[in-house]
Coordinates of C-alpha atoms in Angstrom, one line a residue:
M216 CA 90.2 -5.3 38.0
M217 CA 88.0 -8.3 38.7
A218 CA 84.9 -6.2 38.3
S219 CA 86.2 -4.8 35.1
F220 CA 86.4 -8.3 33.9
K221 CA 83.0 -9.4 34.8
R222 CA 81.6 -6.3 33.0
W223 CA 83.3 -7.2 29.9
L224 CA 82.5 -10.8 30.2
S225 CA 78.7 -9.7 30.6
A226 CA 79.0 -7.5 27.5
E227 CA 80.5 -10.5 25.4
W228 CA 77.9 -13.0 26.5
R229 CA 75.4 -10.7 25.5
F230 CA 76.6 -10.1 22.0
V231 CA 76.9 -13.9 21.8
L232 CA 73.3 -14.6 23.0
V233 CA 72.1 -12.3 20.5
A234 CA 74.2 -13.5 17.6
V235 CA 73.0 -16.9 18.4
G236 CA 69.6 -16.0 18.7
L237 CA 69.7 -14.2 15.2
L238 CA 71.2 -17.4 13.8
L239 CA 68.7 -19.8 14.9
L240 CA 65.9 -17.4 13.7
A241 CA 67.5 -17.1 10.4
M242 CA 68.1 -21.0 10.3
S243 CA 64.4 -21.4 11.1
L244 CA 63.0 -19.1 8.2
V245 CA 65.4 -21.0 5.7
G246 CA 64.3 -24.2 7.2
R247 CA 60.5 -23.2 6.9
M248 CA 61.3 -22.1 3.3
L249 CA 63.1 -25.4 2.2
M250 CA 60.0 -27.2 3.8
L251 CA 57.5 -25.3 1.7
Q252 CA 59.3 -25.0 -1.6
V253 CA 61.4 -28.5 -1.6
L254 CA 60.1 -30.8 0.9
D255 CA 56.4 -30.0 0.8
I256 CA 56.2 -28.0 -2.5
T257 CA 52.7 -28.4 -3.2
H258 CA 51.7 -27.4 0.6
G259 CA 54.2 -24.7 0.4
V260 CA 52.7 -23.1 -2.6
D261 CA 49.3 -23.4 -1.5
F262 CA 50.4 -21.8 1.9
L263 CA 51.9 -18.8 0.2
K264 CA 49.1 -18.4 -2.3
R265 CA 46.5 -18.4 0.5
Q266 CA 48.6 -15.6 2.6
G267 CA 48.7 -13.7 -0.7
D268 CA 45.1 -14.1 -1.6
S269 CA 44.3 -13.0 1.9
R270 CA 45.6 -9.8 1.1
T271 CA 44.3 -9.4 -2.5
V272 CA 41.4 -11.6 -3.3
R273 CA 37.8 -10.6 -2.0
V274 CA 34.5 -12.3 -2.2
E275 CA 31.7 -9.7 -2.9
K276 CA 28.0 -9.8 -2.7
I277 CA 26.1 -8.9 -5.9
P278 CA 22.7 -7.9 -4.8
G279 CA 19.9 -9.4 -6.4
P280 CA 17.2 -6.8 -7.8
R281 CA 13.9 -6.8 -6.1
G282 CA 11.0 -7.7 -8.5
M283 CA 8.5 -5.1 -10.0
L284 CA 5.1 -4.3 -9.0
T285 CA 2.9 -3.1 -11.8
D286 CA -0.7 -2.3 -12.7
R287 CA -2.9 -4.6 -14.4
N288 CA -1.6 -3.3 -17.8
G289 CA 2.1 -3.3 -16.9
V290 CA 2.7 0.2 -15.6
P291 CA 5.5 0.2 -13.0
L292 CA 4.5 1.1 -9.5
A293 CA 7.5 0.0 -7.9
I294 CA 10.7 -0.5 -9.6
S295 CA 14.5 -1.1 -8.4
T296 CA 17.3 1.2 -9.9
P297 CA 21.0 0.5 -9.2
V298 CA 23.0 2.9 -7.0
V299 CA 26.1 2.7 -5.0
D300 CA 27.0 3.8 -1.7
I301 CA 30.2 5.6 -1.4
I302 CA 32.3 4.3 1.6
A303 CA 35.7 4.8 3.3
D304 CA 38.2 3.0 5.4
P305 CA 39.4 6.1 7.4
A306 CA 42.3 3.9 8.9
H307 CA 43.9 3.3 5.6
L308 CA 42.6 6.4 3.8
V309 CA 45.4 8.0 1.8
F310 CA 44.8 11.1 -0.4
T311 CA 46.1 14.4 -1.5
D312 CA 44.1 17.7 -1.4
D313 CA 43.7 17.6 -5.0
E314 CA 42.1 14.3 -4.8
L315 CA 39.9 15.3 -1.9
Q316 CA 38.5 18.4 -3.9
Q317 CA 37.8 16.0 -6.9
L318 CA 35.9 13.5 -4.7
A319 CA 33.8 16.4 -3.0
F320 CA 32.8 17.8 -6.7
L321 CA 31.8 14.4 -7.9
L322 CA 29.6 13.8 -4.9
E323 CA 28.4 17.4 -4.5
M324 CA 29.7 17.8 -1.0
P325 CA 31.7 20.4 0.5
A326 CA 35.6 18.9 1.0
A327 CA 35.2 20.2 4.6
D328 CA 32.4 18.2 5.8
I329 CA 34.3 15.1 4.1
Q330 CA 37.4 16.0 5.8
S331 CA 35.9 16.7 9.2
K332 CA 33.8 13.5 9.0
L333 CA 37.0 11.4 8.1
E334 CA 38.8 13.1 11.2
R335 CA 35.8 11.9 13.6
Y336 CA 35.8 8.3 12.2
Q337 CA 39.7 8.3 11.8
A338 CA 40.2 5.0 14.0
K339 CA 37.1 3.3 12.4
R340 CA 37.5 0.7 9.2
Y341 CA 34.0 1.9 7.8
M342 CA 32.5 5.4 7.0
L343 CA 29.5 6.1 5.0
I344 CA 30.4 9.0 2.8
K345 CA 27.5 9.3 0.4
R346 CA 24.4 7.1 0.1
E347 CA 23.1 5.9 -3.3
V348 CA 25.0 7.6 -6.1
S349 CA 24.4 6.8 -9.6
P350 CA 26.7 4.0 -11.1
I351 CA 28.0 6.8 -13.5
I352 CA 29.4 8.6 -10.5
A353 CA 30.5 6.0 -8.4
D354 CA 32.7 4.8 -11.7
A355 CA 34.3 8.5 -11.9
V356 CA 35.0 8.0 -8.1
A357 CA 36.6 4.7 -8.8
E358 CA 38.6 6.4 -11.5
L359 CA 40.3 8.7 -8.9
R360 CA 42.0 5.5 -7.4
I361 CA 41.9 7.0 -3.9
K362 CA 43.3 4.4 -1.3
G363 CA 40.5 3.3 1.0
I364 CA 37.7 4.5 -1.0
S365 CA 35.4 2.0 -2.5
G366 CA 31.6 1.4 -3.4
E367 CA 29.0 -1.0 -2.3
E368 CA 26.4 -1.9 -5.1
K369 CA 22.7 -2.0 -4.1
Y370 CA 19.2 -1.0 -5.4
R371 CA 17.2 1.9 -4.7
R372 CA 13.5 1.4 -4.7
F373 CA 11.6 4.1 -6.7
Y374 CA 7.5 4.8 -7.0
P375 CA 6.7 6.1 -10.2
G376 CA 2.9 6.9 -8.8
G377 CA 4.1 8.7 -5.7
E378 CA 1.2 9.6 -3.7
V379 CA -1.3 8.1 -6.1
T380 CA -0.5 4.4 -5.4
S381 CA 1.1 5.2 -1.8
H382 CA -1.2 3.1 0.2
L383 CA -1.4 0.3 -2.3
V384 CA 2.0 -0.3 -2.8
G385 CA 3.8 0.8 0.7
Y386 CA 7.5 1.2 0.6
V387 CA 10.7 -0.7 1.7
D388 CA 13.3 0.0 4.4
R389 CA 17.0 0.8 3.7
K390 CA 18.0 -2.9 3.8
G391 CA 15.1 -3.3 1.0
R392 CA 12.4 -5.1 3.1
G393 CA 8.8 -4.1 2.6
Q394 CA 7.2 -2.2 5.4
E395 CA 3.7 -1.1 4.1
G396 CA 1.4 -2.0 1.5
F397 CA 2.1 -4.9 -1.1
E398 CA 5.8 -4.2 -0.7
N399 CA 5.3 -5.8 2.9
T400 CA 2.5 -8.5 1.7
Y401 CA 4.5 -9.9 -1.2
N402 CA 8.2 -9.1 0.3
T403 CA 9.3 -12.8 0.0
A404 CA 8.2 -13.3 -3.6
L405 CA 9.5 -9.6 -4.5
Q406 CA 12.9 -10.4 -2.6
G407 CA 15.6 -10.8 -5.1
D408 CA 18.6 -13.6 -4.3
D409 CA 22.0 -12.2 -4.1
G410 CA 24.9 -13.5 -6.1
R411 CA 28.5 -13.6 -5.5
R412 CA 31.8 -12.7 -7.3
V413 CA 35.5 -13.0 -6.5
L414 CA 37.7 -10.1 -7.3
L415 CA 41.4 -9.5 -7.5
K416 CA 42.2 -6.1 -5.6
D417 CA 45.5 -4.3 -4.9
L418 CA 47.1 -3.5 -1.8
H419 CA 44.9 -0.4 -1.8
D420 CA 41.9 -2.3 -2.2
R421 CA 41.3 -1.2 -5.7
T422 CA 39.7 -3.8 -8.1
I423 CA 42.1 -5.1 -10.6
K424 CA 39.9 -7.7 -12.4
V425 CA 37.1 -10.0 -11.5
L426 CA 38.4 -13.6 -11.2
R427 CA 35.0 -15.6 -11.3
Q428 CA 31.5 -15.3 -10.5
P429 CA 30.3 -18.5 -8.6
K430 CA 26.8 -17.6 -8.3
D431 CA 24.7 -15.1 -10.6
P432 CA 22.3 -12.6 -8.6
E433 CA 18.6 -13.9 -9.4
P434 CA 16.0 -11.2 -9.3
G435 CA 12.7 -11.3 -7.4
D436 CA 9.2 -12.0 -8.9
D437 CA 7.2 -9.4 -10.7
I438 CA 3.8 -9.1 -9.6
A439 CA 1.0 -7.5 -11.4
L440 CA -1.6 -5.8 -9.1
S441 CA -5.0 -5.6 -10.1
V442 CA -5.4 -1.8 -10.0
D443 CA -5.6 0.1 -13.3
M444 CA -3.5 3.1 -13.0
R445 CA -5.7 5.3 -14.9
L446 CA -8.9 4.9 -12.5
Q447 CA -6.1 4.9 -9.6
Y448 CA -5.4 8.5 -10.7
L449 CA -9.1 9.2 -11.2
A450 CA -10.0 8.2 -7.7
Y451 CA -7.0 9.9 -6.0
R452 CA -7.7 13.1 -8.0
E453 CA -11.5 13.4 -7.3
L454 CA -11.1 12.2 -3.5
K455 CA -8.3 14.7 -2.9
T456 CA -10.6 17.6 -4.5
A457 CA -13.3 16.7 -2.5
V458 CA -11.4 16.5 0.9
A459 CA -9.8 19.8 0.2
K460 CA -13.1 21.3 -0.9
H461 CA -15.0 20.1 2.4
R462 CA -12.0 20.8 4.6
A463 CA -12.2 17.1 5.6
D464 CA -10.1 15.3 7.9
A465 CA -9.8 12.2 5.7
G466 CA -11.2 10.1 2.8
S467 CA -11.3 6.7 1.1
V468 CA -12.2 5.5 -2.3
V469 CA -12.7 1.7 -3.4
V470 CA -13.5 0.7 -7.1
L471 CA -14.1 -3.2 -7.7
D472 CA -14.7 -4.9 -10.8
I473 CA -18.1 -6.6 -10.4
H474 CA -17.4 -9.4 -12.6
T475 CA -14.1 -10.6 -11.1
G476 CA -13.9 -9.0 -7.4
E477 CA -10.5 -7.3 -8.4
V478 CA -9.6 -3.9 -6.9
L479 CA -9.4 -1.6 -9.9
A480 CA -8.6 1.4 -7.7
M481 CA -8.0 2.1 -4.0
A482 CA -7.3 5.7 -2.8
N483 CA -6.9 7.6 0.6
Q484 CA -6.4 11.0 1.7
P485 CA -4.0 11.9 3.6
A486 CA -1.5 10.0 1.5
F487 CA 2.4 10.0 1.5
N488 CA 5.0 10.1 -0.9
P489 CA 7.2 6.9 -0.7
N490 CA 10.0 8.7 -2.6
D491 CA 10.3 11.3 0.2
R492 CA 9.6 9.6 3.8
S493 CA 11.1 12.7 5.6
R494 CA 7.3 14.0 5.8
M495 CA 5.7 10.7 6.4
N496 CA 3.7 10.1 9.5
I497 CA 1.3 7.5 11.0
A498 CA -1.7 9.2 9.7
S499 CA -0.7 9.5 6.3
V500 CA 0.5 6.0 5.9
R501 CA -2.5 4.1 7.2
N502 CA -4.8 2.4 4.4
R503 CA -8.0 3.6 5.8
A504 CA -10.0 1.7 3.1
V505 CA -9.3 -1.6 4.8
T506 CA -8.1 -0.3 8.3
D507 CA -10.7 2.5 9.4
V508 CA -14.2 1.6 10.2
F509 CA -17.5 3.5 10.5
E510 CA -21.0 3.2 10.6
P511 CA -22.6 2.7 7.2
G512 CA -25.8 4.4 7.9
S513 CA -28.5 4.5 5.3
T514 CA -26.1 2.7 2.7
V515 CA -27.4 -0.4 4.7
K516 CA -31.1 0.1 3.8
P517 CA -31.0 -1.5 0.5
L518 CA -29.3 -4.3 1.9
A519 CA -32.1 -4.5 4.8
V520 CA -34.9 -4.5 2.1
L521 CA -33.1 -7.2 0.2
A522 CA -33.4 -9.4 3.3
A523 CA -37.2 -8.3 3.6
L524 CA -37.9 -9.2 0.1
E525 CA -36.2 -12.6 0.7
A526 CA -38.5 -13.3 3.8
G527 CA -41.4 -13.0 1.3
K528 CA -43.2 -10.1 3.4
F529 CA -42.6 -7.4 1.0
S530 CA -42.2 -6.2 -2.5
P531 CA -41.2 -3.1 -4.0
D532 CA -44.7 -1.9 -4.3
S533 CA -45.9 -2.8 -0.7
K534 CA -47.4 0.0 1.2
I535 CA -45.7 1.6 4.4
D536 CA -47.5 3.9 6.4
T537 CA -44.8 6.5 7.9
N538 CA -47.5 8.9 9.3
P539 CA -46.8 11.4 11.1
G540 CA -43.2 11.4 10.2
Y541 CA -41.8 9.8 13.3
V542 CA -42.1 6.7 15.4
R543 CA -41.3 5.7 18.9
V544 CA -39.2 2.4 19.7
G545 CA -38.8 1.9 23.1
R546 CA -37.5 5.3 24.7
K547 CA -36.2 6.5 21.2
T548 CA -38.0 8.6 18.7
L549 CA -36.9 8.2 15.0
L550 CA -37.7 10.9 12.8
D551 CA -37.9 11.6 9.0
P552 CA -37.1 15.0 7.8
V553 CA -40.8 15.6 6.6
N554 CA -44.0 13.4 6.7
Y555 CA -43.8 11.1 3.7
G556 CA -47.1 9.6 4.6
L557 CA -48.1 6.4 2.9
I558 CA -45.5 5.3 0.5
D559 CA -44.1 2.2 -0.9
V560 CA -40.9 0.3 -0.3
T561 CA -39.4 1.7 -3.2
K562 CA -40.0 5.2 -2.1
V563 CA -38.5 4.3 1.5
I564 CA -35.2 3.7 -0.4
T565 CA -35.5 6.7 -2.7
K566 CA -36.2 9.1 0.4
S567 CA -34.0 7.1 2.6
S568 CA -36.9 7.1 5.2
Q569 CA -35.9 6.2 8.6
V570 CA -39.5 5.7 9.6
G571 CA -40.3 3.5 6.7
M572 CA -37.0 1.3 7.1
T573 CA -37.8 0.9 11.1
K574 CA -41.4 -0.3 10.2
I575 CA -40.1 -3.0 7.8
A576 CA -37.5 -4.0 10.0
L577 CA -39.6 -4.7 13.3
T578 CA -42.0 -6.7 11.0
L579 CA -39.3 -9.2 10.3
E580 CA -37.9 -11.8 12.5
P581 CA -34.8 -10.5 14.4
E582 CA -32.5 -12.5 12.5
V583 CA -33.4 -11.9 9.2
V584 CA -31.4 -8.7 8.5
P585 CA -28.6 -9.8 10.5
S586 CA -28.2 -12.8 8.4
M587 CA -28.4 -11.0 5.2
L588 CA -25.6 -8.6 6.3
R589 CA -23.3 -11.5 7.2
R590 CA -23.8 -13.4 4.0
L591 CA -22.9 -9.9 2.2
G592 CA -19.4 -9.9 3.9
F593 CA -20.1 -8.0 7.0
A594 CA -17.7 -8.7 9.7
Q595 CA -15.8 -10.9 7.2
P596 CA -12.2 -9.9 6.4
I597 CA -11.4 -9.2 2.6
D598 CA -8.0 -10.8 3.1
S599 CA -6.0 -8.0 1.6
G600 CA -2.9 -8.9 3.4
I601 CA -2.3 -5.2 4.1
P602 CA -1.1 -4.8 7.6
G603 CA -3.8 -3.6 9.9
E604 CA -7.0 -4.6 8.1
S605 CA -10.0 -4.5 10.2
T606 CA -13.0 -6.9 10.1
G607 CA -15.3 -4.2 11.3
Y608 CA -17.8 -4.8 14.2
F609 CA -20.9 -6.8 14.1
P610 CA -23.2 -7.5 17.0
Y611 CA -24.2 -11.0 17.8
R612 CA -27.5 -11.4 20.1
E613 CA -29.2 -14.1 21.6
R614 CA -32.2 -11.7 21.8
W615 CA -32.5 -8.5 20.1
R616 CA -33.9 -5.6 21.5
K617 CA -36.6 -3.5 19.3
I618 CA -34.1 -0.4 18.8
E619 CA -31.2 -2.7 18.0
Q620 CA -33.3 -4.5 15.4
A621 CA -34.5 -1.1 13.9
S622 CA -31.0 0.8 14.2
L623 CA -29.3 -2.4 12.4
S624 CA -31.6 -1.8 9.4
F625 CA -30.4 1.7 9.0
G626 CA -26.8 1.1 9.5
H627 CA -26.3 1.8 13.3
G628 CA -24.4 -0.5 16.0
V629 CA -22.4 -2.0 13.2
S630 CA -19.2 -0.8 11.7
V631 CA -17.4 -1.8 8.4
T632 CA -14.5 -0.6 6.2
A633 CA -14.9 0.8 2.7
A634 CA -13.8 -2.3 1.1
Q635 CA -16.4 -4.4 3.0
L636 CA -19.0 -1.9 2.1
A637 CA -17.7 -1.9 -1.6
R638 CA -17.9 -6.0 -1.5
A639 CA -21.3 -6.1 -0.3
Y640 CA -22.6 -3.6 -3.0
A641 CA -20.7 -5.4 -5.6
T642 CA -22.6 -8.6 -4.7
V643 CA -25.9 -6.9 -5.2
A644 CA -24.7 -5.9 -8.6
A645 CA -23.6 -9.2 -9.6
R646 CA -27.0 -10.3 -8.7
G647 CA -26.2 -12.0 -5.6
E648 CA -23.1 -13.5 -6.3
I649 CA -20.1 -12.7 -3.9
R650 CA -16.6 -13.1 -5.0
P651 CA -13.3 -12.7 -3.2
V652 CA -11.5 -9.4 -3.4
S653 CA -8.4 -9.7 -5.1
F654 CA -5.7 -7.3 -5.1
V655 CA -3.5 -9.3 -7.8
K656 CA -4.6 -9.3 -11.5
L657 CA -6.6 -12.6 -12.1
S658 CA -6.0 -14.5 -15.4
E659 CA -9.7 -15.7 -14.8
P660 CA -12.5 -14.7 -12.7
S661 CA -12.6 -16.4 -9.3
K662 CA -15.4 -18.6 -8.3
G663 CA -18.5 -16.9 -6.8
E664 CA -21.1 -18.1 -4.4
Q665 CA -24.5 -17.1 -5.0
V666 CA -26.0 -15.8 -1.6
V667 CA -29.1 -14.3 -3.0
A668 CA -31.4 -15.2 -5.7
P669 CA -30.8 -12.9 -8.7
A670 CA -34.4 -12.0 -9.2
L671 CA -34.3 -10.2 -5.7
A672 CA -31.1 -8.6 -6.6
D673 CA -32.6 -7.1 -9.6
Q674 CA -35.3 -5.5 -7.6
V675 CA -33.1 -3.9 -5.3
I676 CA -31.3 -2.6 -8.2
G677 CA -33.9 -1.1 -9.5
M678 CA -35.0 0.6 -6.3
A679 CA -31.4 1.7 -5.9
K680 CA -31.8 3.5 -9.3
T681 CA -34.4 5.9 -7.9
V682 CA -32.0 7.2 -5.5
V683 CA -29.7 8.8 -8.1
G684 CA -33.0 9.9 -10.0
P685 CA -34.6 13.3 -9.9
T686 CA -36.5 12.9 -6.6
G687 CA -33.6 10.7 -4.9
T688 CA -31.1 11.8 -2.2
A689 CA -28.2 11.4 -4.4
R690 CA -29.0 13.3 -7.6
K691 CA -25.4 14.6 -7.6
A692 CA -24.2 11.1 -8.3
A693 CA -26.0 11.0 -11.5
S694 CA -24.1 11.0 -14.9
D695 CA -24.9 12.1 -18.2
L696 CA -23.5 9.3 -19.8
Y697 CA -24.2 6.3 -17.6
S698 CA -27.1 5.0 -15.6
A699 CA -26.2 4.5 -11.9
A700 CA -27.6 3.0 -8.8
G701 CA -26.7 3.1 -5.2
K702 CA -27.2 4.6 -1.6
T703 CA -26.4 7.8 0.6
G704 CA -25.3 7.7 3.9
T705 CA -24.5 10.1 6.7
T706 CA -23.5 9.1 10.2
H707 CA -22.3 10.7 13.1
K708 CA -18.5 10.0 13.8
V709 CA -18.1 7.8 16.8
G710 CA -15.3 8.7 19.1
A711 CA -14.0 7.3 22.4
K712 CA -17.1 8.8 24.2
G713 CA -19.8 7.8 21.5
Y714 CA -21.2 10.0 19.0
E715 CA -19.5 13.2 18.6
A716 CA -21.6 16.3 18.1
G717 CA -21.3 18.0 14.8
K718 CA -19.0 15.5 13.1
Y719 CA -20.0 13.3 10.4
I720 CA -19.1 10.7 7.9
S721 CA -20.5 11.3 4.4
I722 CA -20.9 7.9 2.4
F723 CA -22.0 6.8 -1.1
A724 CA -22.0 3.2 -2.3
G725 CA -23.0 2.4 -5.5
F726 CA -22.6 0.7 -9.1
A727 CA -22.9 1.6 -12.8
P728 CA -24.2 1.2 -15.4
A729 CA -27.3 0.4 -13.3
D730 CA -28.6 -2.2 -16.1
N731 CA -25.2 -3.9 -16.8
P732 CA -23.0 -3.2 -13.9
Q733 CA -19.4 -3.2 -14.2
I734 CA -17.9 -1.4 -11.4
A735 CA -18.9 -0.8 -7.8
V736 CA -17.6 2.3 -5.9
V737 CA -17.6 3.3 -2.3
V738 CA -16.5 7.0 -1.3
V739 CA -16.2 7.8 2.4
V740 CA -15.4 11.4 3.4
D741 CA -14.4 11.7 7.2
D742 CA -15.7 14.9 9.0
P743 CA -16.3 17.4 6.4
K744 CA -16.6 20.9 7.8
G745 CA -19.3 23.7 6.6
R746 CA -22.6 23.7 5.8
E747 CA -22.5 20.5 3.4
Y748 CA -22.1 17.1 5.1
Y749 CA -24.5 15.0 3.7
G750 CA -23.5 11.8 1.6
G751 CA -25.5 13.0 -1.1
E752 CA -23.5 16.6 -1.1
V753 CA -20.1 15.5 -0.4
A754 CA -19.5 11.8 -1.3
A755 CA -22.0 11.6 -4.4
P756 CA -20.3 13.9 -6.6
V757 CA -17.2 12.0 -6.2
F758 CA -18.9 8.7 -7.2
S759 CA -20.4 10.7 -10.4
A760 CA -17.1 11.6 -11.5
I761 CA -15.5 8.3 -11.2
I762 CA -18.1 6.4 -13.0
E763 CA -18.5 8.7 -15.9
D764 CA -14.6 9.1 -16.6
G765 CA -13.7 5.5 -15.2
L766 CA -16.3 3.5 -17.6
R767 CA -15.1 5.6 -20.5
L768 CA -11.7 4.6 -19.6
L769 CA -12.7 0.9 -19.4
N770 CA -14.4 1.2 -22.8
V771 CA -17.9 0.9 -21.6
A772 CA -20.4 2.3 -23.7
P773 CA -22.4 4.9 -22.6
D774 CA -26.2 3.8 -22.0
M775 CA -27.5 7.2 -21.3
L776 CA -27.2 8.9 -24.8
S777 CA -27.6 7.8 -28.3
P778 CA -24.1 7.2 -30.1
E779 CA -24.3 10.5 -31.8
S780 CA -24.9 12.8 -28.8
S781 CA -22.3 10.8 -26.7
E782 CA -19.7 11.5 -29.1
S783 CA -20.6 15.1 -29.4
R784 CA -20.4 15.3 -25.7
L785 CA -17.0 13.6 -25.4
V786 CA -15.5 15.9 -28.2
S787 CA -17.0 19.0 -26.3
R788 CA -15.3 17.8 -22.8
G789 CA -11.8 17.4 -24.8
M790 CA -11.8 13.7 -24.2

């Protein structure tokens, strides 16, 4: 009986303890409510509001659009378009089969794929369903009002020029940060400043209304590059055609405005499409015009002759004896393709005589030619800001060996980029005034520096005109509409173990019109295959096409034809 009583007592006490506990809890809640609503009504209301807001009020980022990149005439090269990432909260996702089918239809995805992915992420709070859909599609998805489905606003970068401007413009990563080209160089200026807005949402995380917008998004700066899209496409087209025709590994073209130093075009092959980076590789991304170096070869000869003229030891009419068609310098024998005999300095340039150039160089003090090349920008950066820009290679010697002195005069033992060579030729064409290279449109020409006397530059221009003439090495660089001047170059390709047999770099550097230069153009073709590999055969025709159509696009009047015959020819070409 005692045991039974104890059991009853134990049960009674358990009931009492539970009842007392519940009573105390109820009194605590009532007391808390009284304190919040009566004794401290302001604090109580604020507390309850905060609790409600934590469940229904959200602060969202409003992305600030990235600034545009345009060409010098306002043609868009890189623009940002609004898109939305469709995301899910799998842990709180609730939908019917019909809603799933509608979602799949809008996103153009198999419903089974969405379902499978949701099952894999069911314990997660974030899952990307589809990236970068249009705002119209995103609005349609929002109209389904599926609990746990929402959208994240962002911007997608679009490049209207595709491959044509890829090396100049570059691209951005998925977070909108510039990775190559001027997207990288000017990333800070282009980057927009995000805004914020406060949203009221229901318990299914669906937006009811915008409560306020404490900070508006600010777009990044728009930047006008110096390039002219018309010339850029022309350079791209002609280079691509030449690289394909000669089965070359690669190539570059640079077009400079002689009077301002602005880059009007810069194209490379191979190229890439920044709108489709799935096929992108390192070789195609590199802007070879500023990163890749090569021996400029005979394109240096007019520059070396400029040094000789300045030294006062030669004139364009000075005679050079190239007999018997070769010359020994130390242990090396330097050859001309034929024995030119007794020729003047002008013909040394016209025929690209190795023997003649060697004899001129060895007559000069050893530092005369190196000093000139350095003044013309060899081994000096162009300060493009493009990742990987090279300054090239230039030898510095306390004592120059004879073979080094000779080799430098015809462009061996030194390396440059296509952009550096273009700057040097633009300086000669500008009558000895060197200007900074600009990739951004200038409101006025940057100040130049006179590094060579104008009269001496004029003499070299006159000699360079003969190269494009009927007896020169670059007859294919000539235009029927515009006079031109320049120099061919053909060098063996330099590899890890020195010069590579049977592999060449074909070059043409020049400017036009010759008597009133407007643009300087450098064409470089890397390792053309087949019988044609000389600069005059491979690179010169690209130069010709660019100056003929490019100057016309720039409204430069032809100087080779009368106005009547010029107009007739343009009509016959359909221009």
